[in-house]
PDB file of C-alpha atoms in Angstrom:
ATOM      1  CA  GLN A  15      18.453  -8.434   1.493  1.00 74.00           C
ATOM      2  CA  LEU A  16      14.752  -8.192   2.246  1.00 84.00           C
ATOM      3  CA  GLN A  17      12.528  -5.572  -0.438  1.00 93.00           C
ATOM      4  CA  LEU A  18       9.681  -5.278  -1.601  1.00 96.00           C
ATOM      5  CA  VAL A  19       9.127  -3.831  -5.311  1.00 97.00           C
ATOM      6  CA  GLU A  20       5.903  -1.713  -6.173  1.00 97.00           C
ATOM      7  CA  SER A  21       4.659  -1.540  -9.641  1.00 97.00           C
ATOM      8  CA  GLY A  22       1.649  -0.766 -11.676  1.00 98.00           C
ATOM      9  CA  GLY A  23       1.211   2.987 -11.118  1.00 98.00           C
ATOM     10  CA  GLY A  24      -0.015   4.862 -14.119  1.00 98.00           C
ATOM     11  CA  LEU A  25      -2.020   7.384 -15.347  1.00 98.00           C
ATOM     12  CA  VAL A  26      -5.433   6.680 -15.408  1.00 98.00           C
ATOM     13  CA  GLN A  27      -9.093   9.132 -16.319  1.00 98.00           C
ATOM     14  CA  PRO A  28     -11.302   9.894 -13.281  1.00 98.00           C
ATOM     15  CA  GLY A  29     -13.084   6.736 -11.662  1.00 98.00           C
ATOM     16  CA  GLY A  30     -10.884   4.356 -13.381  1.00 98.00           C
ATOM     17  CA  SER A  31      -9.096   1.911 -11.714  1.00 98.00           C
ATOM     18  CA  LEU A  32      -5.972   0.127 -11.044  1.00 98.00           C
ATOM     19  CA  ARG A  33      -4.128  -2.371  -9.562  1.00 98.00           C
ATOM     20  CA  LEU A  34      -0.915  -1.910  -7.418  1.00 98.00           C
ATOM     21  CA  SER A  35       1.015  -4.721  -6.943  1.00 98.00           C
ATOM     22  CA  CYS A  36       4.053  -4.760  -4.051  1.00 97.00           C
ATOM     23  CA  LYS A  37       6.346  -7.845  -4.532  1.00 96.00           C
ATOM     24  CA  ALA A  38       8.285  -9.151  -0.920  1.00 93.00           C
ATOM     25  CA  SER A  39      11.755 -11.606  -1.665  1.00 93.00           C
ATOM     26  CA  GLY A  40      14.186 -11.840   1.115  1.00 88.00           C
ATOM     27  CA  PHE A  41      11.801 -12.674   3.951  1.00 81.00           C
ATOM     28  CA  THR A  42       8.930 -14.295   4.730  1.00 82.00           C
ATOM     29  CA  LEU A  43       5.656 -12.166   4.363  1.00 81.00           C
ATOM     30  CA  ASP A  44       3.262 -14.125   6.690  1.00 82.00           C
ATOM     31  CA  TYR A  45       4.464 -12.603   9.851  1.00 86.00           C
ATOM     32  CA  TYR A  46       5.153  -8.802   8.447  1.00 90.00           C
ATOM     33  CA  SER A  47       1.990  -6.335   8.321  1.00 93.00           C
ATOM     34  CA  ILE A  48       2.125  -4.729   4.920  1.00 95.00           C
ATOM     35  CA  GLY A  49       0.773  -0.861   4.324  1.00 97.00           C
ATOM     36  CA  TRP A  50       0.440   1.040   1.500  1.00 98.00           C
ATOM     37  CA  PHE A  51       1.012   5.144   1.457  1.00 98.00           C
ATOM     38  CA  ARG A  52       1.354   8.358  -0.724  1.00 98.00           C
ATOM     39  CA  GLN A  53       2.745  11.310  -0.854  1.00 98.00           C
ATOM     40  CA  ALA A  54       1.605  13.936  -3.870  1.00 97.00           C
ATOM     41  CA  PRO A  55       3.899  17.293  -4.724  1.00 93.00           C
ATOM     42  CA  GLY A  56       4.066  19.768  -1.561  1.00 95.00           C
ATOM     43  CA  LYS A  57       2.095  17.463   0.653  1.00 96.00           C
ATOM     44  CA  GLU A  58       3.302  14.880   3.348  1.00 96.00           C
ATOM     45  CA  ARG A  59       3.357  11.003   3.566  1.00 97.00           C
ATOM     46  CA  GLU A  60      -0.004   9.618   4.409  1.00 97.00           C
ATOM     47  CA  GLY A  61      -1.587   6.073   5.052  1.00 98.00           C
ATOM     48  CA  VAL A  62      -3.679   4.986   2.700  1.00 98.00           C
ATOM     49  CA  SER A  63      -4.299   1.002   3.855  1.00 98.00           C
ATOM     50  CA  CYS A  64      -2.255  -1.756   5.753  1.00 97.00           C
ATOM     51  CA  ILE A  65      -2.667  -4.891   6.777  1.00 96.00           C
ATOM     52  CA  ALA A  66      -1.925  -7.367   9.461  1.00 92.00           C
ATOM     53  CA  SER A  67       0.478 -10.246   8.909  1.00 85.00           C
ATOM     54  CA  SER A  68      -2.174 -12.938  10.773  1.00 76.00           C
ATOM     55  CA  SER A  69      -5.175 -12.142  10.737  1.00 78.00           C
ATOM     56  CA  GLY A  70      -4.996 -10.898   7.879  1.00 87.00           C
ATOM     57  CA  THR A  71      -7.261  -7.932   9.205  1.00 93.00           C
ATOM     58  CA  THR A  72      -7.544  -4.557   7.285  1.00 96.00           C
ATOM     59  CA  ASN A  73      -7.515  -0.242   7.636  1.00 96.00           C
ATOM     60  CA  TYR A  74      -7.491   2.124   5.168  1.00 98.00           C
ATOM     61  CA  ALA A  75      -7.937   6.261   4.905  1.00 98.00           C
ATOM     62  CA  ASP A  76     -11.325   7.355   5.537  1.00 98.00           C
ATOM     63  CA  SER A  77     -10.246   9.257   2.051  1.00 97.00           C
ATOM     64  CA  VAL A  78     -10.212   5.531  -0.087  1.00 98.00           C
ATOM     65  CA  LYS A  79     -12.679   4.029   2.217  1.00 98.00           C
ATOM     66  CA  GLY A  80     -15.484   2.189  -0.531  1.00 98.00           C
ATOM     67  CA  ARG A  81     -13.003   2.810  -3.141  1.00 98.00           C
ATOM     68  CA  PHE A  82      -8.932   0.529  -2.276  1.00 98.00           C
ATOM     69  CA  THR A  83      -9.271  -2.666  -1.304  1.00 98.00           C
ATOM     70  CA  ILE A  84      -6.140  -3.872   0.119  1.00 98.00           C
ATOM     71  CA  SER A  85      -4.935  -7.853   0.649  1.00 96.00           C
ATOM     72  CA  ARG A  86      -2.132 -10.201  -0.026  1.00 92.00           C
ATOM     73  CA  ASP A  87      -1.122 -13.682  -1.213  1.00 91.00           C
ATOM     74  CA  ASN A  88       1.900 -14.941   1.042  1.00 85.00           C
ATOM     75  CA  ALA A  89       2.435 -17.902  -1.923  1.00 87.00           C
ATOM     76  CA  LYS A  90       3.584 -15.318  -3.942  1.00 91.00           C
ATOM     77  CA  LYS A  91       4.729 -13.057  -1.331  1.00 92.00           C
ATOM     78  CA  ILE A  92       2.883 -10.328  -2.810  1.00 94.00           C
ATOM     79  CA  VAL A  93       0.419  -7.892  -1.676  1.00 95.00           C
ATOM     80  CA  TYR A  94      -2.186  -5.729  -3.969  1.00 97.00           C
ATOM     81  CA  LEU A  95      -4.146  -2.590  -3.419  1.00 98.00           C
ATOM     82  CA  GLN A  96      -7.248  -2.419  -6.108  1.00 98.00           C
ATOM     83  CA  MET A  97      -8.569   1.219  -7.036  1.00 98.00           C
ATOM     84  CA  ASN A  98     -11.535   2.110  -8.340  1.00 98.00           C
ATOM     85  CA  SER A  99     -13.060   4.953  -8.465  1.00 98.00           C
ATOM     86  CA  LEU A 100     -10.087   7.071  -8.753  1.00 98.00           C
ATOM     87  CA  LYS A 101     -10.235  10.794  -8.113  1.00 98.00           C
ATOM     88  CA  PRO A 102      -7.666  13.824  -9.333  1.00 98.00           C
ATOM     89  CA  GLU A 103      -6.540  14.318  -5.354  1.00 97.00           C
ATOM     90  CA  ASP A 104      -5.670  10.029  -5.499  1.00 98.00           C
ATOM     91  CA  THR A 105      -2.435  11.471  -7.393  1.00 98.00           C
ATOM     92  CA  ALA A 106       0.529  10.837  -5.762  1.00 98.00           C
ATOM     93  CA  VAL A 107       3.586   8.606  -5.611  1.00 98.00           C
ATOM     94  CA  TYR A 108       2.044   5.360  -4.062  1.00 98.00           C
ATOM     95  CA  TYR A 109       4.959   3.497  -1.661  1.00 98.00           C
ATOM     96  CA  CYS A 110       4.314   0.481  -0.088  1.00 97.00           C
ATOM     97  CA  ALA A 111       6.052  -0.908   3.552  1.00 97.00           C
ATOM     98  CA  ALA A 112       6.468  -3.714   5.890  1.00 95.00           C
ATOM     99  CA  LYS A 113       6.535  -4.184   9.710  1.00 92.00           C
ATOM    100  CA  VAL A 114       6.574  -6.770  11.924  1.00 88.00           C
ATOM    101  CA  SER A 115       3.365  -6.916  13.287  1.00 76.00           C
ATOM    102  CA  GLY A 116       0.370  -8.746  15.127  1.00 71.00           C
ATOM    103  CA  TYR A 117      -3.462  -8.733  15.257  1.00 81.00           C
ATOM    104  CA  VAL A 118      -3.449  -5.412  13.844  1.00 87.00           C
ATOM    105  CA  CYS A 119      -2.262  -2.926  11.753  1.00 92.00           C
ATOM    106  CA  HIS A 120      -2.138   0.814  11.500  1.00 92.00           C
ATOM    107  CA  MET A 121      -1.209   3.199   9.053  1.00 93.00           C
ATOM    108  CA  ASP A 122       1.638   5.456  10.622  1.00 94.00           C
ATOM    109  CA  LYS A 123       4.735   5.738   8.321  1.00 95.00           C
ATOM    110  CA  ASN A 124       6.861   5.445  11.973  1.00 94.00           C
ATOM    111  CA  GLU A 125       6.319   2.047  12.701  1.00 94.00           C
ATOM    112  CA  TYR A 126       7.375   0.441   9.308  1.00 95.00           C
ATOM    113  CA  ASN A 127      10.710  -0.403   8.980  1.00 92.00           C
ATOM    114  CA  TYR A 128      10.926  -1.461   5.160  1.00 94.00           C
ATOM    115  CA  TRP A 129      10.180   0.453   2.239  1.00 96.00           C
ATOM    116  CA  GLY A 130       9.780   0.520  -1.935  1.00 97.00           C
ATOM    117  CA  GLN A 131      10.747   3.047  -4.433  1.00 97.00           C
ATOM    118  CA  GLY A 132       7.590   4.030  -5.280  1.00 98.00           C
ATOM    119  CA  THR A 133       5.758   3.551  -7.834  1.00 98.00           C
ATOM    120  CA  GLN A 134       3.606   7.406  -9.779  1.00 98.00           C
ATOM    121  CA  VAL A 135      -0.132   7.170  -9.681  1.00 98.00           C
ATOM    122  CA  THR A 136      -1.899   9.762 -12.201  1.00 98.00           C
ATOM    123  CA  VAL A 137      -5.760  10.558 -11.903  1.00 98.00           C
ATOM    124  CA  SER A 138      -6.606  13.299 -14.759  1.00 97.00           C
ATOM    125  CA  SER A 139      -8.762  13.860 -17.742  1.00 93.00           C
TER     126      SER A 139
END
């Protein structure tokens, strides 16, 4: 019954902001690393950011460093992705995913076992 549900996507103008949420249920979030991935039309799914289960260490794709921030609230079982200074090239379906992990997280989609359904982010004027 482990589930991940994304929310918070929508249409935003270039330079705007959105905050995505990933709500977990059916497991204790403390022991899982969470990654955010995105997939644009005609492109491969790519890693955006991740946060480790134990240390809270984060990692970001070069394309979003300085603009996106990942955080987690284990008590509420929610992981957030704050997205600022959005660009048209950020347009994609965004997915959150979970895996059992330790001090460090990676953004290899093949390492993640559980996935949400995705939420659409569109950046356009």
